[in-house]
Short mmCIF file of C-alpha atoms in Angstrom, two decimals:
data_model
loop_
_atom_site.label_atom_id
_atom_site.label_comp_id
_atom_site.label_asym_id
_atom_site.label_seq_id
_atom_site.Cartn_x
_atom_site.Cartn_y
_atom_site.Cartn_z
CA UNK A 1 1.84 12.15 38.14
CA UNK A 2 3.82 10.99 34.84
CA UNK A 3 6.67 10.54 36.73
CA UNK A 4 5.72 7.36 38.61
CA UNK A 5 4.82 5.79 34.97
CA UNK A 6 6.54 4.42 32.62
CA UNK A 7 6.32 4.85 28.51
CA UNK A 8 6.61 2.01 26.65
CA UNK A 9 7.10 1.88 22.80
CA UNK A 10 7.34 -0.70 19.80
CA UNK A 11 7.61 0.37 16.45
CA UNK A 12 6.89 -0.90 13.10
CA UNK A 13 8.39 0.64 10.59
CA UNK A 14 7.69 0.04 6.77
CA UNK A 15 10.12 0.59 4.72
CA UNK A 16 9.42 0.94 0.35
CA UNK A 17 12.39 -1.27 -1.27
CA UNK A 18 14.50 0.97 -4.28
CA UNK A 19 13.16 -1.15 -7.09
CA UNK A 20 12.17 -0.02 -10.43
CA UNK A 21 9.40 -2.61 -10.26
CA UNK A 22 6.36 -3.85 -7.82
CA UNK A 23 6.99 -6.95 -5.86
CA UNK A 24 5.31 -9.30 -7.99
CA UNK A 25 4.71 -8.01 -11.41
CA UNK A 26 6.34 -5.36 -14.07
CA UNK A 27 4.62 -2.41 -13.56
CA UNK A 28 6.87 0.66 -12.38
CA UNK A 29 7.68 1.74 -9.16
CA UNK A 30 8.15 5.66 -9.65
CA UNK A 31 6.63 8.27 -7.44
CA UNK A 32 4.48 11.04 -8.82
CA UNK A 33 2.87 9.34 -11.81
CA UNK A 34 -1.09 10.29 -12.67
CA UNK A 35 -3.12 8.20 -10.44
CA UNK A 36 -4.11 4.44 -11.06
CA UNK A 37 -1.27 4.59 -14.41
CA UNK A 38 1.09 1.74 -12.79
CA UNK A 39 -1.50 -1.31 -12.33
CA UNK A 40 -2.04 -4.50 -13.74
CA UNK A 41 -4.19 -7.91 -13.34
CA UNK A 42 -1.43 -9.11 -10.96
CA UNK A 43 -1.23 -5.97 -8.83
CA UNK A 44 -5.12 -6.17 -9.02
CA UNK A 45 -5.41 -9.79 -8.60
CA UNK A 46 -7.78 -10.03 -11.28
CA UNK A 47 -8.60 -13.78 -12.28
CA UNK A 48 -5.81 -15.61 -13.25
CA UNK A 49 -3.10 -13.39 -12.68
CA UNK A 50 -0.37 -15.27 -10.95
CA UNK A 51 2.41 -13.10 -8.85
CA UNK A 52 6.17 -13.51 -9.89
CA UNK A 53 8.83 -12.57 -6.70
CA UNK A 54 11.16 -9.42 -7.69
CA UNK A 55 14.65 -10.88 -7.01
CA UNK A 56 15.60 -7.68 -6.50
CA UNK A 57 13.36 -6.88 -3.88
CA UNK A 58 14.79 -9.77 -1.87
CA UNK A 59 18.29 -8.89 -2.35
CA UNK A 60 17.46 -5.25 -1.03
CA UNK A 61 15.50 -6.74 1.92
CA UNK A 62 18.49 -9.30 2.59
CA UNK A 63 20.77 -6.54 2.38
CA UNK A 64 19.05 -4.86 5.04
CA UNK A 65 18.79 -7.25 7.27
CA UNK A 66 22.09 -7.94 7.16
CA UNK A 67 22.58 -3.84 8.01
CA UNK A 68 20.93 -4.47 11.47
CA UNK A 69 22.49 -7.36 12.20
CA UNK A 70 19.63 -9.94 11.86
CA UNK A 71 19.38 -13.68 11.21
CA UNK A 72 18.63 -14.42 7.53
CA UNK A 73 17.01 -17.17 7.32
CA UNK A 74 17.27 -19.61 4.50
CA UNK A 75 13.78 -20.56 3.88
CA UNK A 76 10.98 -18.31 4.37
CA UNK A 77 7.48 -18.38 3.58
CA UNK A 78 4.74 -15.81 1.87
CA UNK A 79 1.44 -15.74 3.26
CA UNK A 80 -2.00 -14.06 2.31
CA UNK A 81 -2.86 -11.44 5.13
CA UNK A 82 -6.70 -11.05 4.82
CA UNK A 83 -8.29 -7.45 5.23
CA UNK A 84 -10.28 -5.44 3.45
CA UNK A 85 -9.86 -1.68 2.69
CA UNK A 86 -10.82 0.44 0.02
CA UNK A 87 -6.78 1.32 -1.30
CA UNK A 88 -6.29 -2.84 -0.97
CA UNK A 89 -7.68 -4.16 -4.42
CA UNK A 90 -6.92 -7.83 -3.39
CA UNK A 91 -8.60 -8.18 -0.58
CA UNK A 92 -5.56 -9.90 1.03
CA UNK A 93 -1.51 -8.74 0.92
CA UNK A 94 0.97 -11.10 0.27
CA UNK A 95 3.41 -10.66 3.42
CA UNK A 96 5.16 -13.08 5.88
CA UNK A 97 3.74 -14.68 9.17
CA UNK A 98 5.09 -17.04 11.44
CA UNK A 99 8.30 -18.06 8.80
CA UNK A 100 9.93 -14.09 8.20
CA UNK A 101 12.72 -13.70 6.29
CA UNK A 102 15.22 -12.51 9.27
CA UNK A 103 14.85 -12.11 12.95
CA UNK A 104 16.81 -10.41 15.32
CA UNK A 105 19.31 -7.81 15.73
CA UNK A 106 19.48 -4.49 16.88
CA UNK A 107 19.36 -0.60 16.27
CA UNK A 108 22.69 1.35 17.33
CA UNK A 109 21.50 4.60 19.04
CA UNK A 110 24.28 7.73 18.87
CA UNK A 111 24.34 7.43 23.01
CA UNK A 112 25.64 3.76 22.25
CA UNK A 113 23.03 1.95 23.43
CA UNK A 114 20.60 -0.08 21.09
CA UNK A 115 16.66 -0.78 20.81
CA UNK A 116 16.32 -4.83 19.07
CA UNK A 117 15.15 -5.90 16.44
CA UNK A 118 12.53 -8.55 16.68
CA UNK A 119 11.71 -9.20 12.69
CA UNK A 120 12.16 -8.37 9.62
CA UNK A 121 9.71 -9.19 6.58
CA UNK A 122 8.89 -8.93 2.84
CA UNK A 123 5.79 -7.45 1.51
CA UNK A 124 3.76 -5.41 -0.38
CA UNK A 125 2.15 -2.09 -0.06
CA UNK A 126 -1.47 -0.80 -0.71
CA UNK A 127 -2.74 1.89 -2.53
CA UNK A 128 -3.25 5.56 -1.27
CA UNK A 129 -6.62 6.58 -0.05
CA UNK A 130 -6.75 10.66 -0.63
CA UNK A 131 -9.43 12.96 1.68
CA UNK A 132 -8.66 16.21 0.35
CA UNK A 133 -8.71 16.13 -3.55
CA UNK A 134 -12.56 16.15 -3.75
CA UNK A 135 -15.19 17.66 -1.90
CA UNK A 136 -16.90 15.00 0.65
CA UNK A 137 -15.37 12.12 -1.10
CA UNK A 138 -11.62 9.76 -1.40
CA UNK A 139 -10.83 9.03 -4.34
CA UNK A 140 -8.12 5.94 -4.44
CA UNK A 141 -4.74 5.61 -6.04
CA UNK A 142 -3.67 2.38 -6.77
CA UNK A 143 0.14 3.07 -8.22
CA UNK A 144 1.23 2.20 -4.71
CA UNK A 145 -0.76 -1.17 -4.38
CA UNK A 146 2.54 -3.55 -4.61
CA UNK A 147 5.29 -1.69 -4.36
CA UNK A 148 7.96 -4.02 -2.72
CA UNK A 149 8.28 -3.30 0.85
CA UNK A 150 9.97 -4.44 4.37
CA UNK A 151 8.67 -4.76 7.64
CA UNK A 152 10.86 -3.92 10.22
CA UNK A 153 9.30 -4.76 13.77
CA UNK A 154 11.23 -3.49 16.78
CA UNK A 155 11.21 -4.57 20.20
CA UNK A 156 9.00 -2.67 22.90
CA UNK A 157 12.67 -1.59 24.26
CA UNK A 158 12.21 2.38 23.92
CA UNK A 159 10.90 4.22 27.02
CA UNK A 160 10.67 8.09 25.50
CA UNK A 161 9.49 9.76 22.63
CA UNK A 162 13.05 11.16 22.45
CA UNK A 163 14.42 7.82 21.87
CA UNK A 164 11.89 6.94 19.40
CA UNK A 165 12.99 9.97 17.46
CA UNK A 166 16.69 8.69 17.74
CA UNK A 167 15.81 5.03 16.60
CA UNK A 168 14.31 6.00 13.51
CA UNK A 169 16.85 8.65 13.01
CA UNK A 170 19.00 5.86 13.02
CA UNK A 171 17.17 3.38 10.84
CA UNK A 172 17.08 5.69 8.54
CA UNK A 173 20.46 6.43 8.25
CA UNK A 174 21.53 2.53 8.69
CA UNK A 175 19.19 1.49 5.33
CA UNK A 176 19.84 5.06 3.56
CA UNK A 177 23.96 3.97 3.72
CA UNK A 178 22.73 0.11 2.35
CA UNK A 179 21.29 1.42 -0.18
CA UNK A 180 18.20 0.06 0.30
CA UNK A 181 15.62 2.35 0.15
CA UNK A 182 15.35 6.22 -0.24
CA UNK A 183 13.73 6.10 2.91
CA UNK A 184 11.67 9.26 2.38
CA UNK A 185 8.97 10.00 4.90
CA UNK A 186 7.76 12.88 2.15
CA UNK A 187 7.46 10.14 -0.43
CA UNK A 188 5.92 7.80 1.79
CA UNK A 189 8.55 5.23 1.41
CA UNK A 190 9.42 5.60 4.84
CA UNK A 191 6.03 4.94 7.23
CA UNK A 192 5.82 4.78 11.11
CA UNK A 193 3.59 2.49 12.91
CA UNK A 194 4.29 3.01 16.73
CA UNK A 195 2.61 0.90 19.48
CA UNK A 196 2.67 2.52 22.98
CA UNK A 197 1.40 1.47 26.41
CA UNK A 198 2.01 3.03 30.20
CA UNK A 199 2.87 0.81 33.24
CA UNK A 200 4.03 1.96 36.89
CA UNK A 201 7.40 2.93 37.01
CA UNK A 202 9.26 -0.01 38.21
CA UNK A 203 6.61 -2.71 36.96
CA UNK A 204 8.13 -5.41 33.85
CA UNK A 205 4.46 -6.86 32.68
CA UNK A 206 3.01 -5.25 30.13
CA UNK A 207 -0.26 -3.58 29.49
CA UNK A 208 -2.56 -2.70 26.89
CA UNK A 209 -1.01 -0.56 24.23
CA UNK A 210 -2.84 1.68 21.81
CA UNK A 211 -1.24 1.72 17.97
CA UNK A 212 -0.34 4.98 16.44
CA UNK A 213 -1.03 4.73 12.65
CA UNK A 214 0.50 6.04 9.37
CA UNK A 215 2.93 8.70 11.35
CA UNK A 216 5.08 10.53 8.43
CA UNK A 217 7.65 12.51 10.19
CA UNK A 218 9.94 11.86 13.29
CA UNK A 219 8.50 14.95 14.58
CA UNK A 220 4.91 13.56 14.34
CA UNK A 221 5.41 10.40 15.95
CA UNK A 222 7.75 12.02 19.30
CA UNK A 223 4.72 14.55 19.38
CA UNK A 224 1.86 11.44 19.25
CA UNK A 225 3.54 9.60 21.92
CA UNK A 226 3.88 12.21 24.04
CA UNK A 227 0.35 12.93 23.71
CA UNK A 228 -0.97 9.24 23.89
CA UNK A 229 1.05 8.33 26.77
CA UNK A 230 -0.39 11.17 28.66
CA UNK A 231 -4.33 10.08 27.45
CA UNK A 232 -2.98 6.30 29.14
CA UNK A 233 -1.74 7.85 32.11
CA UNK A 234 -4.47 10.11 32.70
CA UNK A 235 -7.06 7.25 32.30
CA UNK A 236 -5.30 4.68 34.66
CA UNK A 237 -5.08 7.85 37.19
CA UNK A 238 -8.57 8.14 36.72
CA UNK A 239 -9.89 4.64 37.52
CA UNK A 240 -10.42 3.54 33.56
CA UNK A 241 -9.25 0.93 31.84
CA UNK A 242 -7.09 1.00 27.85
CA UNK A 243 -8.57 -0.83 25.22
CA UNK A 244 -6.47 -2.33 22.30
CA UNK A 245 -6.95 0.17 19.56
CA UNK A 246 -5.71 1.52 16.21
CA UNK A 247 -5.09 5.46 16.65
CA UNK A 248 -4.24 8.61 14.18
CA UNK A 249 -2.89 11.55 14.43
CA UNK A 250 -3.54 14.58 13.75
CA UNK A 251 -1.00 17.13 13.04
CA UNK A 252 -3.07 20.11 12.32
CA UNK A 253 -4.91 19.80 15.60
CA UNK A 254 -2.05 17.86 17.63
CA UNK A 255 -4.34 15.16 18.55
CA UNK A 256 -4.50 11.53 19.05
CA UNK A 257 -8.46 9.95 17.70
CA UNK A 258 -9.12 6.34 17.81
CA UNK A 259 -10.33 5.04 14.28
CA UNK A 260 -11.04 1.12 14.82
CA UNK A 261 -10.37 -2.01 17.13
CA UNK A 262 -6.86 -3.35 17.23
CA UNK A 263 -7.15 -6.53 14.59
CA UNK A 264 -4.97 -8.99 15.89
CA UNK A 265 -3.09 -12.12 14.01
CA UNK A 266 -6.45 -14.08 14.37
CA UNK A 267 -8.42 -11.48 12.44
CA UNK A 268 -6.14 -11.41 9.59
CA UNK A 269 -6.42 -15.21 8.74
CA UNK A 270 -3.06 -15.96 7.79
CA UNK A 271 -2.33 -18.96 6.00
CA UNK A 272 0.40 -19.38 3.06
CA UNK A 273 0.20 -17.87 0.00
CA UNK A 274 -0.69 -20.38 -2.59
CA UNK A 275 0.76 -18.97 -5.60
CA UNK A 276 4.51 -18.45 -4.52
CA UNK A 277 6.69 -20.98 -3.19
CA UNK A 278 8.66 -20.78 -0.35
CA UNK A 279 11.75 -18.26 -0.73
CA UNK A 280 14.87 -20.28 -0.55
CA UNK A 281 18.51 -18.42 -0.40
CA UNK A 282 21.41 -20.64 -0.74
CA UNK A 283 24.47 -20.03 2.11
CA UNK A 284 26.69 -19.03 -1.21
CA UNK A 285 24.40 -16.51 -2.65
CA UNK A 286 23.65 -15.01 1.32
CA UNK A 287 27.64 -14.91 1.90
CA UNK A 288 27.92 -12.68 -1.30
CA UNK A 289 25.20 -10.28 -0.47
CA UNK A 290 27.27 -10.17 2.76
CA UNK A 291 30.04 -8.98 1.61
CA UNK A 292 28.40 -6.93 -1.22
CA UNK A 293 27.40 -4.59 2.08
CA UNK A 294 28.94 -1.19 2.04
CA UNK A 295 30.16 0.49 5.46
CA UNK A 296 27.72 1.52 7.67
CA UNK A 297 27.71 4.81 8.73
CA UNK A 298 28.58 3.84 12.30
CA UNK A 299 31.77 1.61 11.04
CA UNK A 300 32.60 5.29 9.14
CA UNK A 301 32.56 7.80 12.09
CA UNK A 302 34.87 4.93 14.46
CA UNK A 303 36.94 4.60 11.00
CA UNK A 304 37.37 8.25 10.82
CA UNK A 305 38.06 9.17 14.78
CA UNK A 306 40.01 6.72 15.15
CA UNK A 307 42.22 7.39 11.77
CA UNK A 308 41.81 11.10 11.24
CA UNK A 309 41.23 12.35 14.98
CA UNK A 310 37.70 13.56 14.01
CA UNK A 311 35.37 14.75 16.95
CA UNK A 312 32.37 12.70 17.18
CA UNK A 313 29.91 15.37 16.44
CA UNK A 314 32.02 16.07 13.06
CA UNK A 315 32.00 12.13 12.01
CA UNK A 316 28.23 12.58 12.73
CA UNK A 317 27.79 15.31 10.71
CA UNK A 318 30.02 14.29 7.74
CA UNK A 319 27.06 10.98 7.79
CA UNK A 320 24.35 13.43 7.29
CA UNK A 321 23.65 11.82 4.18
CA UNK A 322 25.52 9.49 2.02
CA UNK A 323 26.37 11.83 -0.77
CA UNK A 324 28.51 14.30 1.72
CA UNK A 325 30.06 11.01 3.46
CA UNK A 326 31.38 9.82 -0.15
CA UNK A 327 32.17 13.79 -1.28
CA UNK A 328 34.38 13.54 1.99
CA UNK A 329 35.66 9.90 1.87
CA UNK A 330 37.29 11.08 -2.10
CA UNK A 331 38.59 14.48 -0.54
CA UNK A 332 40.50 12.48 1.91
CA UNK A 333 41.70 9.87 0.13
CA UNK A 334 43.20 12.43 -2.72
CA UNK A 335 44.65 14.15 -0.13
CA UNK A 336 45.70 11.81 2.22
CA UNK A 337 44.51 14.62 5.09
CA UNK A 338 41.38 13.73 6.50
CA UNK A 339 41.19 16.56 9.23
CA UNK A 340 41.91 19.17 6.51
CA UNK A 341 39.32 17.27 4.58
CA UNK A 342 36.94 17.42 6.87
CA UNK A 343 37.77 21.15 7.54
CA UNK A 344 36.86 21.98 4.61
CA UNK A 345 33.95 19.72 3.71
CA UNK A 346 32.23 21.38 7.06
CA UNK A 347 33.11 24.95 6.64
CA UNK A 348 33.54 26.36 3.72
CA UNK A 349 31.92 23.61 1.22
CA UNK A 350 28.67 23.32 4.01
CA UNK A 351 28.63 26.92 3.48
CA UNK A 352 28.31 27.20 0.33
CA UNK A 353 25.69 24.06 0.22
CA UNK A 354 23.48 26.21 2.34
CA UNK A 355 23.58 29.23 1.23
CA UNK A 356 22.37 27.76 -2.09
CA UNK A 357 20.83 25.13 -1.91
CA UNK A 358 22.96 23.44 -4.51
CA UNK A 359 23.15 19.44 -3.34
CA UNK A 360 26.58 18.27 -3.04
CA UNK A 361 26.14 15.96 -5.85
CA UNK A 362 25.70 19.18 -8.43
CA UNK A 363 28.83 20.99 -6.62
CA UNK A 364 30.95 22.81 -8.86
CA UNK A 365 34.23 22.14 -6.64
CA UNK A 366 34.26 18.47 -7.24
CA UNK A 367 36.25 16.60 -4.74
CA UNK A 368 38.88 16.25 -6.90
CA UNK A 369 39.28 20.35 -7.30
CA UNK A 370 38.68 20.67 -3.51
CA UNK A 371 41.65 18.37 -3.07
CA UNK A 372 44.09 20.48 -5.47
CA UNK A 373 43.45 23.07 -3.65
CA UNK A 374 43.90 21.70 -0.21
CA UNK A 375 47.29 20.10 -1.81
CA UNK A 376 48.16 24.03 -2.53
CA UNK A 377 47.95 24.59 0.90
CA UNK A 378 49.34 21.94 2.40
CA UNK A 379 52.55 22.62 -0.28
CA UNK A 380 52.85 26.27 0.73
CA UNK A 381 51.81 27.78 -2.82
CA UNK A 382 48.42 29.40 -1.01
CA UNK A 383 48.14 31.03 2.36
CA UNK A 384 45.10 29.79 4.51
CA UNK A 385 43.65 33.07 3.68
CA UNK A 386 44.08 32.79 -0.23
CA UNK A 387 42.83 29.57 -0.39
CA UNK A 388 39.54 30.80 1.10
CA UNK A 389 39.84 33.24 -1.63
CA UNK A 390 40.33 30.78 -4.30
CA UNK A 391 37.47 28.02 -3.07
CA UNK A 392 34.85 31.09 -3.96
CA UNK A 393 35.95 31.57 -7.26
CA UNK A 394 36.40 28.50 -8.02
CA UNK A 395 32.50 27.93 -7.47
CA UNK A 396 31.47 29.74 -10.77
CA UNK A 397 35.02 29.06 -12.23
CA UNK A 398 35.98 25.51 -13.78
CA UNK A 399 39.89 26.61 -14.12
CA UNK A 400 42.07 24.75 -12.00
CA UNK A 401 42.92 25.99 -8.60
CA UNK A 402 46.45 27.16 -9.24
CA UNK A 403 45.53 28.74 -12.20
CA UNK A 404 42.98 30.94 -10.70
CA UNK A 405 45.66 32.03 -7.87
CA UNK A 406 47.95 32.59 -10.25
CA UNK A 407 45.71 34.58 -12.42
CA UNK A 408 44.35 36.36 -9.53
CA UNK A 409 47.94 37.16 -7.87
CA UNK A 410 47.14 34.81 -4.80
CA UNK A 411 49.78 32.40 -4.41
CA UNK A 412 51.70 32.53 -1.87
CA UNK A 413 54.89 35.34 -1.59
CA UNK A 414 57.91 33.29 0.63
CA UNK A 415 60.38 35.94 -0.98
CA UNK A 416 62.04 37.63 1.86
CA UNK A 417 62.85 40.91 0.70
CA UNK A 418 58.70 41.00 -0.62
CA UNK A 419 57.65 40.25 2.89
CA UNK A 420 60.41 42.65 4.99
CA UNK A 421 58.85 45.35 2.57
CA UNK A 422 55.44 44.74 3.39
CA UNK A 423 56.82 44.45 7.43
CA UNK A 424 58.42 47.77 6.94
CA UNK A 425 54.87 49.43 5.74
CA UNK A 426 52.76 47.90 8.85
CA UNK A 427 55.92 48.83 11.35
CA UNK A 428 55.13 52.72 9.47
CA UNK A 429 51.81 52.44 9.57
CA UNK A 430 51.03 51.05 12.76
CA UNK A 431 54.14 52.62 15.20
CA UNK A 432 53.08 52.28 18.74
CA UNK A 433 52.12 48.58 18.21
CA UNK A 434 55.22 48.27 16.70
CA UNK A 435 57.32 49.82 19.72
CA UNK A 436 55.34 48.10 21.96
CA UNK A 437 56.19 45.03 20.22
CA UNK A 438 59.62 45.72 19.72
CA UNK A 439 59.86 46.65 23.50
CA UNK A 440 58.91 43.32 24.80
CA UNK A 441 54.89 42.70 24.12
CA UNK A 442 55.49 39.61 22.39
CA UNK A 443 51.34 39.33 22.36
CA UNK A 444 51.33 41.92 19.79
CA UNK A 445 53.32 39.77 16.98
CA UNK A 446 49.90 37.94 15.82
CA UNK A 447 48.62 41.21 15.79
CA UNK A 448 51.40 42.57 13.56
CA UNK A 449 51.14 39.43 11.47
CA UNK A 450 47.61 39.55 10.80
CA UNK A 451 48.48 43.30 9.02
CA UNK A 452 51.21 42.24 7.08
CA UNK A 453 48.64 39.79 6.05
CA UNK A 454 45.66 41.61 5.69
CA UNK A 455 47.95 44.06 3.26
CA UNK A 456 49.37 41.19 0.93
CA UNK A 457 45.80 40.47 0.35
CA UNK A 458 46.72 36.91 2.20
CA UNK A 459 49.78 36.20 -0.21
CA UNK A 460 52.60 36.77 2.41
CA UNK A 461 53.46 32.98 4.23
CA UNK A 462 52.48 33.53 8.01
CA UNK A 463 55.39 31.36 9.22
CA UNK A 464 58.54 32.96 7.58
CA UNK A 465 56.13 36.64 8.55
CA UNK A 466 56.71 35.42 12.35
CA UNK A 467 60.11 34.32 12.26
CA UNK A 468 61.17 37.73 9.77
CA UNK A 469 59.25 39.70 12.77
CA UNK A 470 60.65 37.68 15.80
CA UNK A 471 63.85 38.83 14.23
CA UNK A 472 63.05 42.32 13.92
CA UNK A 473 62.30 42.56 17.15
CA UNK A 474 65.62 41.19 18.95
CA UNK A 475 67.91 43.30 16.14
#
């Protein structure tokens, strides 16, 4: 039975750095060019090209280190990693082996509790080998080979697919808020190696785990461990024995295939690159990157609980991505309201995001707008109602909030004798609520107020429409 073992998962995660460059020579980074465009000698390693380090890379990978919480270390070292595929032109990447450039830290899960980090490297990437563009043959894209990327190597700390899903839920979000990477698993600049093994529930040594290749969505790589962690169960339960191995999966079929022998660090040769130096960081230039960091998204949500009295689950949902935190963060600040902020950012603006599609960046209520018209509100010149009213048209209209309630005959009516008129007509109109009211139902006054208000068209102000009412109903 499952039950008496025990799943446990490492994962590597490789990570493409946001540079406009490849980690060692000039040629662009950008996704979607024509195939092989974005090469070089250096990229290639043809004879005589020498590789040059992209300072930006390393300030990217520093940076997110420095987002998990790992050591930075002040001298690294590159080293040639030998192995030979048909999307690796060199022969050999230029990574890091036994000198990284951090180790350490840690993962924050949303339940609190964190998976560590063991290391975290610079390297490059390889090309893109492609199955299904012609007929019985792959044909090879090289625009990848070189890209700048990190390793990021956890520790084999997660027991559950589940929590493997929430990890790199939350990687993602950590180097997404750094500004690191875009960290899309579409693009392939966010790739999933996960290692797995199954031991008795209750036993600490480790077995032999099986490594899960090339998974591109959180989706794929809860549904692979799932399904390798049952082939290792099912084969101890059955008197066999795990062998090391490299694995893929199939999403089409929703299998798990073995597709070589596990290589370990002895297969790959290591030994140091001979054309780059090591990488030296001085303690000035690390304590600058440091404070260069922007707030992490789990700094924002305990910022904005503990500040605005947001519910968890709306802090996490205002993180979604970093364009809706910052759309928030400027609606707050202008108004100096961060719950009616936040109202509004997750009701009416996240409606209108989804109903079109629009991305919060291309908005036409700009923070700034959404603000004025939360400041209407919050003055008394709209009605809750009205506002509502306003937000919609102010989607396809660039006038200024109080204009368009002007214009439109929405701001709010305090007047007395303009909302005892409009009391009188729902007191005519709606006469055995009314006795009932004035008899003692007190229930019935939202009732009555939500008329008065549904015939001003949301203009009448709902508090002086309860106390003109309350009134009414002792005179």
């Amino acid at each position: 039975m499952s039950g008496a073992w025990e799943m446990v998962v490492g994962l590597e995660v490789h990570v493409q750095l946001k540079t406009r460059t490849k980690a060692y020579c000039a040629c662009p980074t950008s996704f979607g060019d024509p195939p092989n465009r974005n090469t070089c000698p250096v990229c290639l390693a043809l004879p005589g090209a020498l590789p040059v380090l992209n300072a930006h890379a390393v300030e990217l990978a520093v940076r997110a280190a420095m987002a998990l919480g790992a050591t930075v270390h002040p001298v690294s070292v590159f080293a040639r990693k030998n192995y030979f595929y048909p999307d690796l032109p060199k022969g050999y990447q230029i990574s890091q082996a036994d000198c990284p450039l951090a180790t350490g830290g840690a993962v924050e899960l949303p339940d609190g509790s964190c998976v560590g980090v063991t290391r975290l490297h610079l390297e490059e990437d390889a090309g893109k080998s492609i199955h299904d563009r012609f007929a019985g043959m792959t044909a090879i894209d090289l625009n990848r080979a070189g890209v700048p990327l990190i390793e990021i190597v956890g520790e084999p700390e997660i027991r559950s697919a589940a929590q493997a899903g929430a990890c790199l839920r939350a990687l993602r979000e950590v180097l997404l808020f750094a500004g690191v990477s875009d960290v899309s698993m579409e693009e392939g600049s966010l790739r999933v190696d996960a290692n797995v093994s199954a031991r008795p529930a209750g036993e600490t040594a480790f077995r032999s785990r099986t490594e899960i290749k090339n998974l591109n969505s959180f989706s794929n790589v809860e549904r692979a461990l799932e399904l390798e962690f049952a082939r290792h169960v099912a084969t101890y339960e059955g008197g066999g024995t795990i062998h090391q191995q490299t694995m893929l999966f199939d999403a089409a079929t929703q299998t798990v295939r073995a597709a070589r022998s596990k290589e370990g660090s002895h297969d790959y040769r290591y030994f140091p690159e001979p054309d780059l130096p090591p990488l030296v960081l001085e303690t000035s230039w690390l304590e600058t990157q440091r404070a260069a960091l922007p707030e992490l998204p789990a700094a924002a949500r305990a910022r904005w609980t503990s500040a605005f009295g947001l519910s968890a689950v709306d802090a996490a949902t205002l993180t979604a991505t970093v364009e809706l935190a910052a759309y928030f963060e400027q609606v707050a600040a202008a108004t100096g309201d961060g719950k009616a902020a936040a109202n509004w950012v997750l009701g009416e603006v996240a409606a209108a995001l989804n109903e079109t599609g629009t991305a919060i960046t291309a908005f036409a209520v700009t923070p700034d707008r959404l603000a004025a018209l939360i400041a209407l509100v919050k003055g008394g010149g709209l009605s809750s109602t009205a506002a509502k009213t306003v937000f919609q048209t102010m989607r396809t209209d660039a006038a200024a909030p109080a204009a368009i309630a002007e214009r439109d005959g929405l701001l709010q009516v305090g007047d007395d004798d303009a909302l005892r008129g409009w009391i009188d007509e729902v007191w005519a109109e709606h006469p055995a609520e009314a006795a009932r009211y004035a008899g003692g139902e007190t229930k019935l006054q939202g009732v009555l107020v939500g008329f008065v208000m549904k015939k001003s068209k949301g203009r009448a102000d709902p508090k002086k429409v309860n106390q003109l009412l309350a009134a009414r109903a002792t005179s």
